[in-house]
PDB file of C-alpha atoms in Angstrom:
ATOM      1  CA  ARG A 545       0.000   0.000   0.000  1.00  0.00           C
ATOM      2  CA  VAL A 546       1.302   3.438  -0.942  1.00  0.00           C
ATOM      3  CA  ASN A 547       0.885   5.887   1.905  1.00  0.00           C
ATOM      4  CA  ARG A 548       2.534   8.858   0.306  1.00  0.00           C
ATOM      5  CA  PHE A 549       3.223   9.947  -3.266  1.00  0.00           C
ATOM      6  CA  TYR A 550       5.375  13.036  -3.484  1.00  0.00           C
ATOM      7  CA  CYS A 551       6.180  14.671  -6.788  1.00  0.00           C
ATOM      8  CA  VAL A 552       8.264  17.691  -7.703  1.00  0.00           C
ATOM      9  CA  LEU A 553       5.947  19.759  -9.862  1.00  0.00           C
ATOM     10  CA  PRO A 554       7.082  21.867 -12.807  1.00  0.00           C
ATOM     11  CA  ARG A 555       6.873  25.588 -12.362  1.00  0.00           C
ATOM     12  CA  THR A 556       3.907  25.762 -14.730  1.00  0.00           C
ATOM     13  CA  CYS A 557       1.811  23.577 -12.382  1.00  0.00           C
ATOM     14  CA  VAL A 558       3.024  25.491  -9.348  1.00  0.00           C
ATOM     15  CA  SER A 559       2.036  28.844 -10.804  1.00  0.00           C
ATOM     16  CA  ALA A 560      -1.281  27.551 -12.236  1.00  0.00           C
ATOM     17  CA  LEU A 561      -2.564  25.869  -9.059  1.00  0.00           C
ATOM     18  CA  LEU A 562      -0.610  27.821  -6.419  1.00  0.00           C
ATOM     19  CA  LEU A 563       0.863  24.603  -5.043  1.00  0.00           C
ATOM     20  CA  PRO A 564       4.195  23.941  -3.349  1.00  0.00           C
ATOM     21  CA  GLU A 565       6.866  22.430  -5.557  1.00  0.00           C
ATOM     22  CA  ARG A 566       6.843  19.241  -3.415  1.00  0.00           C
ATOM     23  CA  TYR A 567       3.182  18.204  -3.261  1.00  0.00           C
ATOM     24  CA  ASP A 568       1.576  15.198  -1.531  1.00  0.00           C
ATOM     25  CA  PHE A 569      -0.928  13.780  -4.069  1.00  0.00           C
ATOM     26  CA  LEU A 570      -2.364  11.177  -1.699  1.00  0.00           C
ATOM     27  CA  SER A 571      -2.907  13.483   1.217  1.00  0.00           C
ATOM     28  CA  PRO A 572      -6.265  12.865   2.963  1.00  0.00           C
ATOM     29  CA  SER A 573      -7.113  16.503   2.387  1.00  0.00           C
ATOM     30  CA  THR A 574      -6.847  16.042  -1.399  1.00  0.00           C
ATOM     31  CA  SER A 575     -10.052  14.830  -3.069  1.00  0.00           C
ATOM     32  CA  LEU A 576     -10.002  12.146  -5.772  1.00  0.00           C
ATOM     33  CA  GLN A 577     -11.253  14.593  -8.393  1.00  0.00           C
ATOM     34  CA  ARG A 578      -8.464  17.015  -7.540  1.00  0.00           C
ATOM     35  CA  GLN A 579      -5.882  14.232  -7.675  1.00  0.00           C
ATOM     36  CA  ILE A 580      -7.013  13.291 -11.182  1.00  0.00           C
ATOM     37  CA  LEU A 581      -6.972  16.941 -12.273  1.00  0.00           C
ATOM     38  CA  LEU A 582      -3.456  17.432 -10.911  1.00  0.00           C
ATOM     39  CA  LEU A 583      -2.136  14.298 -12.598  1.00  0.00           C
ATOM     40  CA  GLU A 584      -3.648  15.281 -15.959  1.00  0.00           C
ATOM     41  CA  LEU A 585      -2.233  18.783 -15.698  1.00  0.00           C
ATOM     42  CA  LEU A 586       1.143  17.368 -14.699  1.00  0.00           C
ATOM     43  CA  TYR A 587       1.187  15.016 -17.677  1.00  0.00           C
ATOM     44  CA  HIS A 588       0.243  17.663 -20.246  1.00  0.00           C
ATOM     45  CA  THR A 589       2.662  20.191 -18.759  1.00  0.00           C
ATOM     46  CA  MET A 590       5.573  17.763 -18.817  1.00  0.00           C
ATOM     47  CA  ALA A 591       4.719  16.775 -22.394  1.00  0.00           C
ATOM     48  CA  SER A 592       4.563  20.398 -23.530  1.00  0.00           C
ATOM     49  CA  GLU A 593       7.858  21.240 -21.810  1.00  0.00           C
ATOM     50  CA  GLY A 594       9.584  18.144 -23.193  1.00  0.00           C
ATOM     51  CA  LEU A 595      10.056  16.603 -19.739  1.00  0.00           C
ATOM     52  CA  ASP A 596       8.540  13.240 -20.631  1.00  0.00           C
ATOM     53  CA  ASP A 597      11.615  11.875 -22.374  1.00  0.00           C
ATOM     54  CA  ALA A 598      10.915   8.310 -21.372  1.00  0.00           C
ATOM     55  CA  SER A 599       7.629   8.068 -23.256  1.00  0.00           C
ATOM     56  CA  PRO A 600       7.694   7.512 -27.034  1.00  0.00           C
ATOM     57  CA  LYS A 601       7.126  10.529 -29.223  1.00  0.00           C
ATOM     58  CA  ARG A 602       4.037  10.459 -31.410  1.00  0.00           C
ATOM     59  CA  THR A 603       3.892  12.256 -34.709  1.00  0.00           C
ATOM     60  CA  ASN A 604       0.545  13.450 -35.947  1.00  0.00           C
ATOM     61  CA  VAL A 605      -0.438  13.694 -39.577  1.00  0.00           C
ATOM     62  CA  GLU A 606      -1.354  17.318 -40.003  1.00  0.00           C
ATOM     63  CA  ASP A 607      -3.404  16.969 -43.175  1.00  0.00           C
ATOM     64  CA  MET A 608      -5.497  13.951 -42.066  1.00  0.00           C
ATOM     65  CA  SER A 609      -9.167  14.907 -42.132  1.00  0.00           C
ATOM     66  CA  LEU A 610     -12.553  13.622 -43.225  1.00  0.00           C
ATOM     67  CA  LEU A 611     -11.808  14.866 -46.741  1.00  0.00           C
ATOM     68  CA  SER A 612      -8.784  12.569 -46.875  1.00  0.00           C
ATOM     69  CA  ILE A 613     -10.909   9.405 -46.715  1.00  0.00           C
ATOM     70  CA  THR A 614     -13.992  10.627 -48.580  1.00  0.00           C
ATOM     71  CA  ASP A 615     -14.579  11.287 -52.245  1.00  0.00           C
ATOM     72  CA  GLY A 616     -17.451  13.763 -52.541  1.00  0.00           C
ATOM     73  CA  GLU A 617     -21.013  13.287 -51.339  1.00  0.00           C
ATOM     74  CA  ASN A 618     -24.448  12.443 -52.665  1.00  0.00           C
ATOM     75  CA  GLU A 619     -27.333  14.853 -53.246  1.00  0.00           C
ATOM     76  CA  ARG A 620     -28.345  14.767 -49.554  1.00  0.00           C
ATOM     77  CA  GLY A 621     -24.828  15.500 -48.314  1.00  0.00           C
ATOM     78  CA  ILE A 622     -23.909  11.961 -47.255  1.00  0.00           C
ATOM     79  CA  PRO A 623     -20.161  11.460 -47.870  1.00  0.00           C
ATOM     80  CA  VAL A 624     -18.787   8.843 -50.243  1.00  0.00           C
ATOM     81  CA  VAL A 625     -16.086   6.645 -48.720  1.00  0.00           C
ATOM     82  CA  LYS A 626     -12.832   6.570 -50.635  1.00  0.00           C
ATOM     83  CA  PHE A 627     -11.787   3.034 -51.539  1.00  0.00           C
ATOM     84  CA  ILE A 628      -8.028   2.628 -51.180  1.00  0.00           C
ATOM     85  CA  GLU A 629      -6.533   0.780 -54.119  1.00  0.00           C
ATOM     86  CA  ASP A 630      -2.925   0.995 -52.865  1.00  0.00           C
ATOM     87  CA  VAL A 631      -2.758   1.292 -49.072  1.00  0.00           C
ATOM     88  CA  ASP A 632       1.001   1.870 -49.015  1.00  0.00           C
ATOM     89  CA  ALA A 633       0.823   4.725 -51.521  1.00  0.00           C
ATOM     90  CA  PHE A 634      -2.141   6.250 -49.706  1.00  0.00           C
ATOM     91  CA  ALA A 635      -0.374   6.135 -46.327  1.00  0.00           C
ATOM     92  CA  ASN A 636       2.777   7.690 -47.795  1.00  0.00           C
ATOM     93  CA  SER A 637       0.770  10.507 -49.386  1.00  0.00           C
ATOM     94  CA  PHE A 638       0.614  12.183 -45.968  1.00  0.00           C
ATOM     95  CA  SER A 639       3.416  14.068 -44.283  1.00  0.00           C
ATOM     96  CA  PRO A 640       4.626  12.322 -42.180  1.00  0.00           C
ATOM     97  CA  PRO A 641       3.313   8.984 -43.522  1.00  0.00           C
ATOM     98  CA  ALA A 642       0.098   7.895 -41.815  1.00  0.00           C
ATOM     99  CA  THR A 643       0.209   4.856 -39.556  1.00  0.00           C
ATOM    100  CA  ALA A 644      -2.253   1.979 -39.752  1.00  0.00           C
ATOM    101  CA  GLU A 645      -3.700   2.956 -36.368  1.00  0.00           C
ATOM    102  CA  LEU A 646      -4.419   6.475 -37.602  1.00  0.00           C
ATOM    103  CA  LEU A 647      -6.029   5.292 -40.842  1.00  0.00           C
ATOM    104  CA  ILE A 648      -8.145   2.652 -39.144  1.00  0.00           C
ATOM    105  CA  GLY A 649      -9.193   5.186 -36.514  1.00  0.00           C
ATOM    106  CA  ALA A 650     -10.336   7.637 -39.199  1.00  0.00           C
ATOM    107  CA  TYR A 651     -12.287   4.964 -41.063  1.00  0.00           C
ATOM    108  CA  SER A 652     -13.723   3.652 -37.794  1.00  0.00           C
ATOM    109  CA  GLU A 653     -15.032   7.107 -36.881  1.00  0.00           C
ATOM    110  CA  LEU A 654     -16.597   7.486 -40.317  1.00  0.00           C
ATOM    111  CA  HIS A 655     -18.039   3.965 -40.031  1.00  0.00           C
ATOM    112  CA  SER A 656     -19.770   4.866 -36.750  1.00  0.00           C
ATOM    113  CA  LYS A 657     -21.311   7.937 -38.385  1.00  0.00           C
ATOM    114  CA  PHE A 658     -22.691   5.777 -41.197  1.00  0.00           C
ATOM    115  CA  LYS A 659     -24.181   3.395 -38.635  1.00  0.00           C
ATOM    116  CA  THR A 660     -25.959   6.388 -37.077  1.00  0.00           C
ATOM    117  CA  PHE A 661     -27.237   7.374 -40.524  1.00  0.00           C
ATOM    118  CA  GLU A 662     -28.438   3.821 -41.067  1.00  0.00           C
ATOM    119  CA  THR A 663     -30.381   3.767 -37.792  1.00  0.00           C
ATOM    120  CA  SER A 664     -32.055   7.099 -38.545  1.00  0.00           C
ATOM    121  CA  LEU A 665     -32.954   6.167 -42.118  1.00  0.00           C
ATOM    122  CA  THR A 666     -34.276   2.760 -41.065  1.00  0.00           C
ATOM    123  CA  GLN A 667     -36.602   4.460 -38.599  1.00  0.00           C
ATOM    124  CA  LYS A 668     -37.809   6.860 -41.298  1.00  0.00           C
ATOM    125  CA  LYS A 669     -38.389   3.940 -43.661  1.00  0.00           C
ATOM    126  CA  ASN A 670     -40.530   2.161 -41.076  1.00  0.00           C
ATOM    127  CA  ASN A 671     -42.520   5.357 -40.463  1.00  0.00           C
ATOM    128  CA  PHE A 672     -43.257   5.727 -44.168  1.00  0.00           C
ATOM    129  CA  LYS A 673     -44.397   2.101 -44.314  1.00  0.00           C
ATOM    130  CA  LEU A 674     -47.177   3.077 -41.910  1.00  0.00           C
ATOM    131  CA  LYS A 675     -47.790   6.595 -43.180  1.00  0.00           C
ATOM    132  CA  VAL A 676     -48.322   5.873 -46.877  1.00  0.00           C
ATOM    133  CA  PRO A 677     -51.035   3.182 -46.395  1.00  0.00           C
ATOM    134  CA  ASP A 678     -52.885   5.439 -43.918  1.00  0.00           C
ATOM    135  CA  ILE A 679     -52.954   8.298 -46.420  1.00  0.00           C
ATOM    136  CA  GLU A 680     -54.104   5.942 -49.171  1.00  0.00           C
ATOM    137  CA  LYS A 681     -56.970   4.666 -46.997  1.00  0.00           C
ATOM    138  CA  SER A 682     -58.021   8.202 -46.072  1.00  0.00           C
ATOM    139  CA  LEU A 683     -57.927   9.291 -49.710  1.00  0.00           C
ATOM    140  CA  ALA A 684     -60.004   6.290 -50.811  1.00  0.00           C
ATOM    141  CA  LEU A 685     -62.551   7.008 -48.078  1.00  0.00           C
ATOM    142  CA  VAL A 686     -62.993  10.645 -49.067  1.00  0.00           C
ATOM    143  CA  LYS A 687     -63.308   9.679 -52.731  1.00  0.00           C
ATOM    144  CA  ASN A 688     -66.016   7.191 -51.753  1.00  0.00           C
ATOM    145  CA  LEU A 689     -67.896   9.930 -49.882  1.00  0.00           C
ATOM    146  CA  GLN A 690     -67.538  12.198 -52.904  1.00  0.00           C
ATOM    147  CA  SER A 691     -69.021   9.533 -55.203  1.00  0.00           C
ATOM    148  CA  LYS A 692     -71.912   8.956 -52.755  1.00  0.00           C
ATOM    149  CA  LYS A 693     -72.627  12.671 -52.727  1.00  0.00           C
ATOM    150  CA  GLU A 694     -72.700  12.866 -56.527  1.00  0.00           C
ATOM    151  CA  ALA A 695     -75.070   9.867 -56.612  1.00  0.00           C
ATOM    152  CA  GLY A 696     -77.284  11.463 -53.946  1.00  0.00           C
ATOM    153  CA  GLU A 697     -76.806   8.545 -51.583  1.00  0.00           C
ATOM    154  CA  SER A 698     -75.855   8.381 -47.910  1.00  0.00           C
ATOM    155  CA  ALA A 699     -72.917   6.321 -46.690  1.00  0.00           C
ATOM    156  CA  ILE A 700     -73.325   3.515 -44.192  1.00  0.00           C
ATOM    157  CA  THR A 701     -70.344   2.995 -41.890  1.00  0.00           C
ATOM    158  CA  ARG A 702     -69.399   1.346 -38.628  1.00  0.00           C
ATOM    159  CA  TYR A 703     -67.469   3.084 -35.900  1.00  0.00           C
ATOM    160  CA  ASN A 704     -65.620   1.660 -32.946  1.00  0.00           C
ATOM    161  CA  LEU A 705     -67.326   1.919 -29.558  1.00  0.00           C
ATOM    162  CA  ALA A 706     -64.964  -0.308 -27.567  1.00  0.00           C
ATOM    163  CA  ASP A 707     -62.696  -3.283 -28.116  1.00  0.00           C
ATOM    164  CA  ASN A 708     -64.387  -5.507 -30.714  1.00  0.00           C
ATOM    165  CA  VAL A 709     -67.615  -3.478 -30.367  1.00  0.00           C
ATOM    166  CA  TYR A 710     -68.834  -1.396 -33.327  1.00  0.00           C
ATOM    167  CA  GLY A 711     -71.878   0.743 -33.962  1.00  0.00           C
ATOM    168  CA  LYS A 712     -73.665   1.345 -37.239  1.00  0.00           C
ATOM    169  CA  ALA A 713     -74.095   4.903 -38.517  1.00  0.00           C
ATOM    170  CA  GLU A 714     -75.461   6.682 -41.579  1.00  0.00           C
ATOM    171  CA  VAL A 715     -73.396   9.563 -42.941  1.00  0.00           C
ATOM    172  CA  ASP A 716     -75.171  12.412 -44.721  1.00  0.00           C
ATOM    173  CA  THR A 717     -72.900  13.024 -47.699  1.00  0.00           C
ATOM    174  CA  SER A 718     -74.940  15.964 -48.976  1.00  0.00           C
ATOM    175  CA  VAL A 719     -73.147  18.228 -46.480  1.00  0.00           C
ATOM    176  CA  GLY A 720     -69.885  17.623 -48.295  1.00  0.00           C
ATOM    177  CA  ILE A 721     -67.731  18.187 -45.203  1.00  0.00           C
ATOM    178  CA  VAL A 722     -65.040  15.929 -43.739  1.00  0.00           C
ATOM    179  CA  ASN A 723     -62.666  16.428 -40.819  1.00  0.00           C
ATOM    180  CA  LEU A 724     -59.031  15.324 -41.149  1.00  0.00           C
ATOM    181  CA  TRP A 725     -56.521  14.742 -38.377  1.00  0.00           C
ATOM    182  CA  LEU A 726     -53.382  16.801 -39.020  1.00  0.00           C
ATOM    183  CA  GLY A 727     -51.473  15.582 -35.977  1.00  0.00           C
ATOM    184  CA  ALA A 728     -50.719  16.955 -32.504  1.00  0.00           C
ATOM    185  CA  ASN A 729     -54.435  16.680 -31.585  1.00  0.00           C
ATOM    186  CA  VAL A 730     -55.374  19.058 -34.414  1.00  0.00           C
ATOM    187  CA  MET A 731     -58.382  18.354 -36.656  1.00  0.00           C
ATOM    188  CA  LEU A 732     -59.341  20.584 -39.581  1.00  0.00           C
ATOM    189  CA  GLU A 733     -62.526  20.747 -41.606  1.00  0.00           C
ATOM    190  CA  TYR A 734     -62.357  20.360 -45.395  1.00  0.00           C
ATOM    191  CA  THR A 735     -64.787  20.003 -48.220  1.00  0.00           C
ATOM    192  CA  TYR A 736     -64.539  16.751 -50.161  1.00  0.00           C
ATOM    193  CA  GLU A 737     -62.700  18.441 -53.017  1.00  0.00           C
ATOM    194  CA  GLU A 738     -60.223  20.178 -50.710  1.00  0.00           C
ATOM    195  CA  ALA A 739     -59.636  16.982 -48.741  1.00  0.00           C
ATOM    196  CA  ILE A 740     -58.966  14.971 -51.921  1.00  0.00           C
ATOM    197  CA  ASP A 741     -56.458  17.556 -53.167  1.00  0.00           C
ATOM    198  CA  PHE A 742     -54.787  17.780 -49.763  1.00  0.00           C
ATOM    199  CA  LEU A 743     -54.488  14.018 -49.297  1.00  0.00           C
ATOM    200  CA  ALA A 744     -53.318  13.457 -52.866  1.00  0.00           C
ATOM    201  CA  LEU A 745     -50.544  16.039 -52.373  1.00  0.00           C
ATOM    202  CA  ASN A 746     -49.502  14.469 -49.090  1.00  0.00           C
ATOM    203  CA  LEU A 747     -49.498  11.025 -50.684  1.00  0.00           C
ATOM    204  CA  ASP A 748     -47.234  12.167 -53.524  1.00  0.00           C
ATOM    205  CA  ASN A 749     -44.838  13.850 -51.085  1.00  0.00           C
ATOM    206  CA  ALA A 750     -44.766  10.802 -48.822  1.00  0.00           C
ATOM    207  CA  LYS A 751     -44.005   8.463 -51.735  1.00  0.00           C
ATOM    208  CA  THR A 752     -41.268  10.775 -52.998  1.00  0.00           C
ATOM    209  CA  GLU A 753     -39.681  11.054 -49.558  1.00  0.00           C
ATOM    210  CA  SER A 754     -39.993   7.315 -49.032  1.00  0.00           C
ATOM    211  CA  LYS A 755     -38.164   6.679 -52.305  1.00  0.00           C
ATOM    212  CA  ILE A 756     -35.382   9.084 -51.290  1.00  0.00           C
ATOM    213  CA  VAL A 757     -35.052   7.418 -47.887  1.00  0.00           C
ATOM    214  CA  ASN A 758     -34.793   3.971 -49.488  1.00  0.00           C
ATOM    215  CA  GLU A 759     -32.118   5.213 -51.897  1.00  0.00           C
ATOM    216  CA  ASP A 760     -30.127   6.871 -49.090  1.00  0.00           C
ATOM    217  CA  LEU A 761     -30.415   3.762 -46.935  1.00  0.00           C
ATOM    218  CA  ALA A 762     -29.027   1.569 -49.717  1.00  0.00           C
ATOM    219  CA  PHE A 763     -26.291   4.144 -50.340  1.00  0.00           C
ATOM    220  CA  VAL A 764     -25.313   4.283 -46.649  1.00  0.00           C
ATOM    221  CA  ARG A 765     -25.154   0.498 -46.420  1.00  0.00           C
ATOM    222  CA  ASP A 766     -22.799   0.462 -49.419  1.00  0.00           C
ATOM    223  CA  GLN A 767     -20.561   2.996 -47.654  1.00  0.00           C
ATOM    224  CA  ILE A 768     -20.572   0.872 -44.496  1.00  0.00           C
ATOM    225  CA  VAL A 769     -19.367  -2.142 -46.496  1.00  0.00           C
ATOM    226  CA  THR A 770     -16.695  -0.024 -48.202  1.00  0.00           C
ATOM    227  CA  SER A 771     -15.495   1.285 -44.823  1.00  0.00           C
ATOM    228  CA  GLU A 772     -15.266  -2.219 -43.382  1.00  0.00           C
ATOM    229  CA  VAL A 773     -13.376  -3.499 -46.437  1.00  0.00           C
ATOM    230  CA  SER A 774     -10.971  -0.540 -46.267  1.00  0.00           C
ATOM    231  CA  MET A 775     -10.256  -1.144 -42.570  1.00  0.00           C
ATOM    232  CA  THR A 776      -9.574  -4.814 -43.318  1.00  0.00           C
ATOM    233  CA  ARG A 777      -7.194  -3.924 -46.151  1.00  0.00           C
ATOM    234  CA  ILE A 778      -5.325  -1.440 -43.946  1.00  0.00           C
ATOM    235  CA  PHE A 779      -5.003  -4.015 -41.164  1.00  0.00           C
ATOM    236  CA  ASN A 780      -3.680  -6.668 -43.566  1.00  0.00           C
ATOM    237  CA  TRP A 781      -1.261  -4.142 -45.051  1.00  0.00           C
ATOM    238  CA  ASP A 782       0.049  -3.321 -41.588  1.00  0.00           C
ATOM    239  CA  VAL A 783       0.509  -7.025 -40.751  1.00  0.00           C
ATOM    240  CA  ARG A 784       2.455  -7.674 -43.967  1.00  0.00           C
ATOM    241  CA  LYS A 785       4.562  -4.564 -43.356  1.00  0.00           C
ATOM    242  CA  LYS A 786       5.493  -5.609 -39.822  1.00  0.00           C
ATOM    243  CA  ARG A 787       6.322  -9.141 -40.975  1.00  0.00           C
ATOM    244  CA  ALA A 788       8.586  -7.776 -43.681  1.00  0.00           C
ATOM    245  CA  GLU A 789      10.339  -5.461 -41.232  1.00  0.00           C
ATOM    246  CA  GLY A 790      10.742  -8.331 -38.762  1.00  0.00           C
ATOM    247  CA  GLY A 791      12.266 -10.548 -41.444  1.00  0.00           C
ATOM    248  CA  GLU A 792      14.812  -7.893 -42.403  1.00  0.00           C
ATOM    249  CA  GLU A 793      15.871  -7.462 -38.781  1.00  0.00           C
ATOM    250  CA  GLN A 794      16.489 -11.204 -38.395  1.00  0.00           C
ATOM    251  CA  LYS A 795      18.825 -11.312 -41.395  1.00  0.00           C
ATOM    252  CA  PRO A 796      22.540 -11.225 -40.421  1.00  0.00           C
TER     253      PRO A 796
END
């Protein structure tokens, strides 16, 4: 068990937190949150001042961005994943050359975004599967009322009173008025002609949007497959590269 952990702090930490240069991190008066904060600040300060000579230096690729692994976008702004034909040439196109971990990390982040797109589009697709038939039924019903009105007949319907209990009613179509639910507990009164035009427009828009959602969903799934294939190719390239480097080191 460690009872005490003393550390000589750099002057940057001392001036930032007003601490003594020899500070007891595990003092009972020091909270766990403050200990974590002090250790993080100590680490970043030592790294910035070049005091962490024992740890390996990491080089970052300055020009690595989402644009580096994408190749344009579709009409709705969904990016197109760039398929890497030559992984070695692609990695060496950066300065300094990109590592396999960096490339896989970039593709993994993009892959997670596509999975989010897929979830959202799948939900929209399921909503349209319910929405379009409902609009079609409502439109057919209003058209039936319109035809009954033109024939001078009343419409006979059944309405739900309770579970599995229905009542019979006669609808006077000569009035020519129908009420439509618009959502959010809002109902609006329309004439038959206005209701038919309104429902027909909504049906066309719903079908158009449903088609777009289906196209985007298929497109996103293609990008997910491309991302997974690219990550696999990068991993295999890294394995072959390390094997080749290991073989050269073993040669006398």
